[in-house]
Coordinates of N, CA and C in Angstrom, one line a residue:
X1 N 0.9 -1.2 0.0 CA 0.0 0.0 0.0 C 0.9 1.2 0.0
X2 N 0.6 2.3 -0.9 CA 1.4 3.4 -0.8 C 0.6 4.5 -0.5
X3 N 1.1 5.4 -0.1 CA 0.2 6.7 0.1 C 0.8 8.5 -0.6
X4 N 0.8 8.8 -0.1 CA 1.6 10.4 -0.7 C 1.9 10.7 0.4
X5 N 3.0 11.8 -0.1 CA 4.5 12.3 0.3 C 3.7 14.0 1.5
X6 N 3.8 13.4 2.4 CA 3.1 14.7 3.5 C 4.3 16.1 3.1
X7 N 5.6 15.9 2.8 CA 6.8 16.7 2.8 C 6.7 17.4 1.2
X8 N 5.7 16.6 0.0 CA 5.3 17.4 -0.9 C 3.9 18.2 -0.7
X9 N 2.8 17.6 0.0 CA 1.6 18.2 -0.1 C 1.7 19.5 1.4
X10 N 2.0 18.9 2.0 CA 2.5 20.6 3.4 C 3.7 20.8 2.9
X11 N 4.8 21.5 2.2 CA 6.0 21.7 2.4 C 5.9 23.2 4.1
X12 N 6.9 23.1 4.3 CA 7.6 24.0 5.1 C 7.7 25.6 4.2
X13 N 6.9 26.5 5.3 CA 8.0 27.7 4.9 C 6.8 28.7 3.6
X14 N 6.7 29.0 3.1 CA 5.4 30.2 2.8 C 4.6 29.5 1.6
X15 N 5.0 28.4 1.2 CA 3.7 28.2 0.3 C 2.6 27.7 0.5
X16 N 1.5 28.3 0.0 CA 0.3 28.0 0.1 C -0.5 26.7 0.3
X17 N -1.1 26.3 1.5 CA -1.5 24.8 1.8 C -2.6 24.4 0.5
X18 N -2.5 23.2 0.3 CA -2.9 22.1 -0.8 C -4.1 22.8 -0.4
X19 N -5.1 22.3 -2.0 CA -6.3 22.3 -1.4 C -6.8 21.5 -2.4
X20 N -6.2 20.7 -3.3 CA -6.8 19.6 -4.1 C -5.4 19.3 -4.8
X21 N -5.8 17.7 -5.3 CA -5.4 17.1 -5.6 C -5.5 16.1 -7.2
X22 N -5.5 16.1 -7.9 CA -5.8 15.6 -9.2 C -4.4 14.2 -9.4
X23 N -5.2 13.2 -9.2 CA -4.3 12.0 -9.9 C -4.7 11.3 -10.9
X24 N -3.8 10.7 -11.7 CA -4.2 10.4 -13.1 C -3.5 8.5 -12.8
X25 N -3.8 7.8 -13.6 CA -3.5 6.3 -13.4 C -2.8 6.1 -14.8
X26 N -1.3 5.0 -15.0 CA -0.7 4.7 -16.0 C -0.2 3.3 -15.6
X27 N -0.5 2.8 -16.8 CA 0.1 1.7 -16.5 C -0.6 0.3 -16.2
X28 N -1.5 0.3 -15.1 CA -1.6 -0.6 -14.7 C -3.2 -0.6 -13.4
X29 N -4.2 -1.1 -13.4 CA -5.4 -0.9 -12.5 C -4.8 -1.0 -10.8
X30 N -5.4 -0.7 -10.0 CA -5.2 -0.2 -9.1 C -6.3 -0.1 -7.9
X31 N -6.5 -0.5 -6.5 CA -7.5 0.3 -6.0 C -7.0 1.1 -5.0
X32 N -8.2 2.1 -4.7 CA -7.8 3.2 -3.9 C -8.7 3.3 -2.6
X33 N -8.5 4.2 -2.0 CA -9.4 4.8 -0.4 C -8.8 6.2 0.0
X34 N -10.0 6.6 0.2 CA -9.0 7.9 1.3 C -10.1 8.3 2.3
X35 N -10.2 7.1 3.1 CA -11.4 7.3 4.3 C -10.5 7.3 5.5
X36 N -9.1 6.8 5.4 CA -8.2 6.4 6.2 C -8.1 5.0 6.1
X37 N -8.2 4.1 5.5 CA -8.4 2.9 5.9 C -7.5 2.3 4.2
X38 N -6.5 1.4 4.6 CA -6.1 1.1 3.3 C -6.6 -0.2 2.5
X39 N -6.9 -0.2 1.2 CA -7.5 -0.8 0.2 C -6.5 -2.6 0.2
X40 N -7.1 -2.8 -0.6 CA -6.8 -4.4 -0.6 C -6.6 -4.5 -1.9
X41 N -6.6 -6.0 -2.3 CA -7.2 -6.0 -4.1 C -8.6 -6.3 -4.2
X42 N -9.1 -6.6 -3.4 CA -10.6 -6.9 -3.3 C -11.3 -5.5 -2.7
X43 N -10.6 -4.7 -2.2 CA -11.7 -3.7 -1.4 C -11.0 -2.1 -2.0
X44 N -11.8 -1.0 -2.2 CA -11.4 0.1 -2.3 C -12.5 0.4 -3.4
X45 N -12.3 1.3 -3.9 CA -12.3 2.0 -5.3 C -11.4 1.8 -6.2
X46 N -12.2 0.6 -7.7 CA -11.2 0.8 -8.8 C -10.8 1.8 -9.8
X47 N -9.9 1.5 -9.8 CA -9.1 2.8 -11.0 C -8.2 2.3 -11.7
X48 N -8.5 2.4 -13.4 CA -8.5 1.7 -14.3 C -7.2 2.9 -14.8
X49 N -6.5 2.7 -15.8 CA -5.6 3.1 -16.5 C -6.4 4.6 -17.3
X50 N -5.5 5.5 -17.2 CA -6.6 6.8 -17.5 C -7.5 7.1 -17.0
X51 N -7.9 6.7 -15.4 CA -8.8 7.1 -15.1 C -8.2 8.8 -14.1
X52 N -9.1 9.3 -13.6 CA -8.5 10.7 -12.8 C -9.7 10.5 -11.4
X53 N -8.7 11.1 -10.7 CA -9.1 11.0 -9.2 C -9.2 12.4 -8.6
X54 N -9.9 13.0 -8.1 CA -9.9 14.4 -7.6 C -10.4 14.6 -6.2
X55 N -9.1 14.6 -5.5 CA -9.2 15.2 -3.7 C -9.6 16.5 -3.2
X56 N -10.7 16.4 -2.9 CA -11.7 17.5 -2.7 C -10.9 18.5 -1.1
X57 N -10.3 17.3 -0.3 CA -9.5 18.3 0.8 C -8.6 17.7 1.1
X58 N -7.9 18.2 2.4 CA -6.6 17.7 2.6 C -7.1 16.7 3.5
X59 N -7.7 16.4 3.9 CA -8.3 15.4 4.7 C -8.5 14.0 4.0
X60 N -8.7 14.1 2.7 CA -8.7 13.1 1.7 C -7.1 12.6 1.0
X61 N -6.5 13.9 1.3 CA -5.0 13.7 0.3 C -4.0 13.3 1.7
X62 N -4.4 13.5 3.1 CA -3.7 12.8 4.1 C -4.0 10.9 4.2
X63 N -5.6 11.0 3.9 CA -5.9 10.1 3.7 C -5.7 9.0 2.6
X64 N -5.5 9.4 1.4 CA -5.0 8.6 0.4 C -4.3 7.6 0.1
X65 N -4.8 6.0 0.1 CA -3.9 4.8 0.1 C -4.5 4.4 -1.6
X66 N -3.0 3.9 -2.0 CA -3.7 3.0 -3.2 C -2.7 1.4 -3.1
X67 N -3.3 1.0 -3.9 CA -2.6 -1.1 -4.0 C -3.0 -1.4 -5.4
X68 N -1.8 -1.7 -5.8 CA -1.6 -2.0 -7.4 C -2.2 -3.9 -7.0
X69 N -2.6 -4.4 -8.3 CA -4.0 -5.6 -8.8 C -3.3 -6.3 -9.5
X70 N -1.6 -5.8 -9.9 CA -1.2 -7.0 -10.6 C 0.5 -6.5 -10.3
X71 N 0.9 -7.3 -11.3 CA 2.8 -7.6 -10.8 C 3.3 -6.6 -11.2
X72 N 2.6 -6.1 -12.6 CA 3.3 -4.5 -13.6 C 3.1 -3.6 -12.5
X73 N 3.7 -2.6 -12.2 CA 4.1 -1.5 -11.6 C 2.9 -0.6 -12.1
X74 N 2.3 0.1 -11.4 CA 1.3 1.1 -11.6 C 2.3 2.7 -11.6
X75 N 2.1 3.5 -12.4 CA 2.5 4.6 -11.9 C 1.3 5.7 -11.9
X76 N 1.6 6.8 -10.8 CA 0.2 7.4 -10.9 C 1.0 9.1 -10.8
X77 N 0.1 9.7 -11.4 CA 0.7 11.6 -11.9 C 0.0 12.3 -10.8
X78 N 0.9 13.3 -9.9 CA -0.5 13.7 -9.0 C 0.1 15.2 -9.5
X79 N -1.3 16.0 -9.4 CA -1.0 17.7 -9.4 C -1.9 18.3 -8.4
X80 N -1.2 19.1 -7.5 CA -1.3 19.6 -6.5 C -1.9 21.2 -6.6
X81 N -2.9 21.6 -6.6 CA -3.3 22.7 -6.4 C -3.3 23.4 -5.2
X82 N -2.8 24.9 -4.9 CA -3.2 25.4 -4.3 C -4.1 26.9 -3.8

């Protein structure tokens, strides 16, 4: 299970706190959660190759676990709005 990088979405020092989040899927299916609780291969929300994901707050993007469905490596694009 992986999650995101707290040291990119709060950095330190004057920039503006996140306030969404946009991920995109490559590669490879995936499921996700961002209730706090991390996903399985059986449980989450799927997210197919090209699909996009949009974290409404930071409470979702603290929250955010995903677990790749197969052996290929998933990579996923996040952009950070603030």
């Amino acid at each position: 299970v992986a999650t995101l990088t707290a040291a990119t979405y709060t950095p330190t020092g004057t920039v503006p706190p996140t306030k969404r989040a946009i991920i995109t899927l490559e590669d490879a299916h995936v499921r996700w959660r961002a209730d706090g609780t991390n996903p399985s291969v059986s449980t989450g929300h799927l997210l197919k190759i090209d699909d996009v994901i949009v974290l409404d707050s930071i409470e979702e993007i603290r929250n955010f676990a995903i677990i790749g469905l197969s052996p290929t490596s998933a990579s996923i694009m996040i952009s950070y709005e603030r």
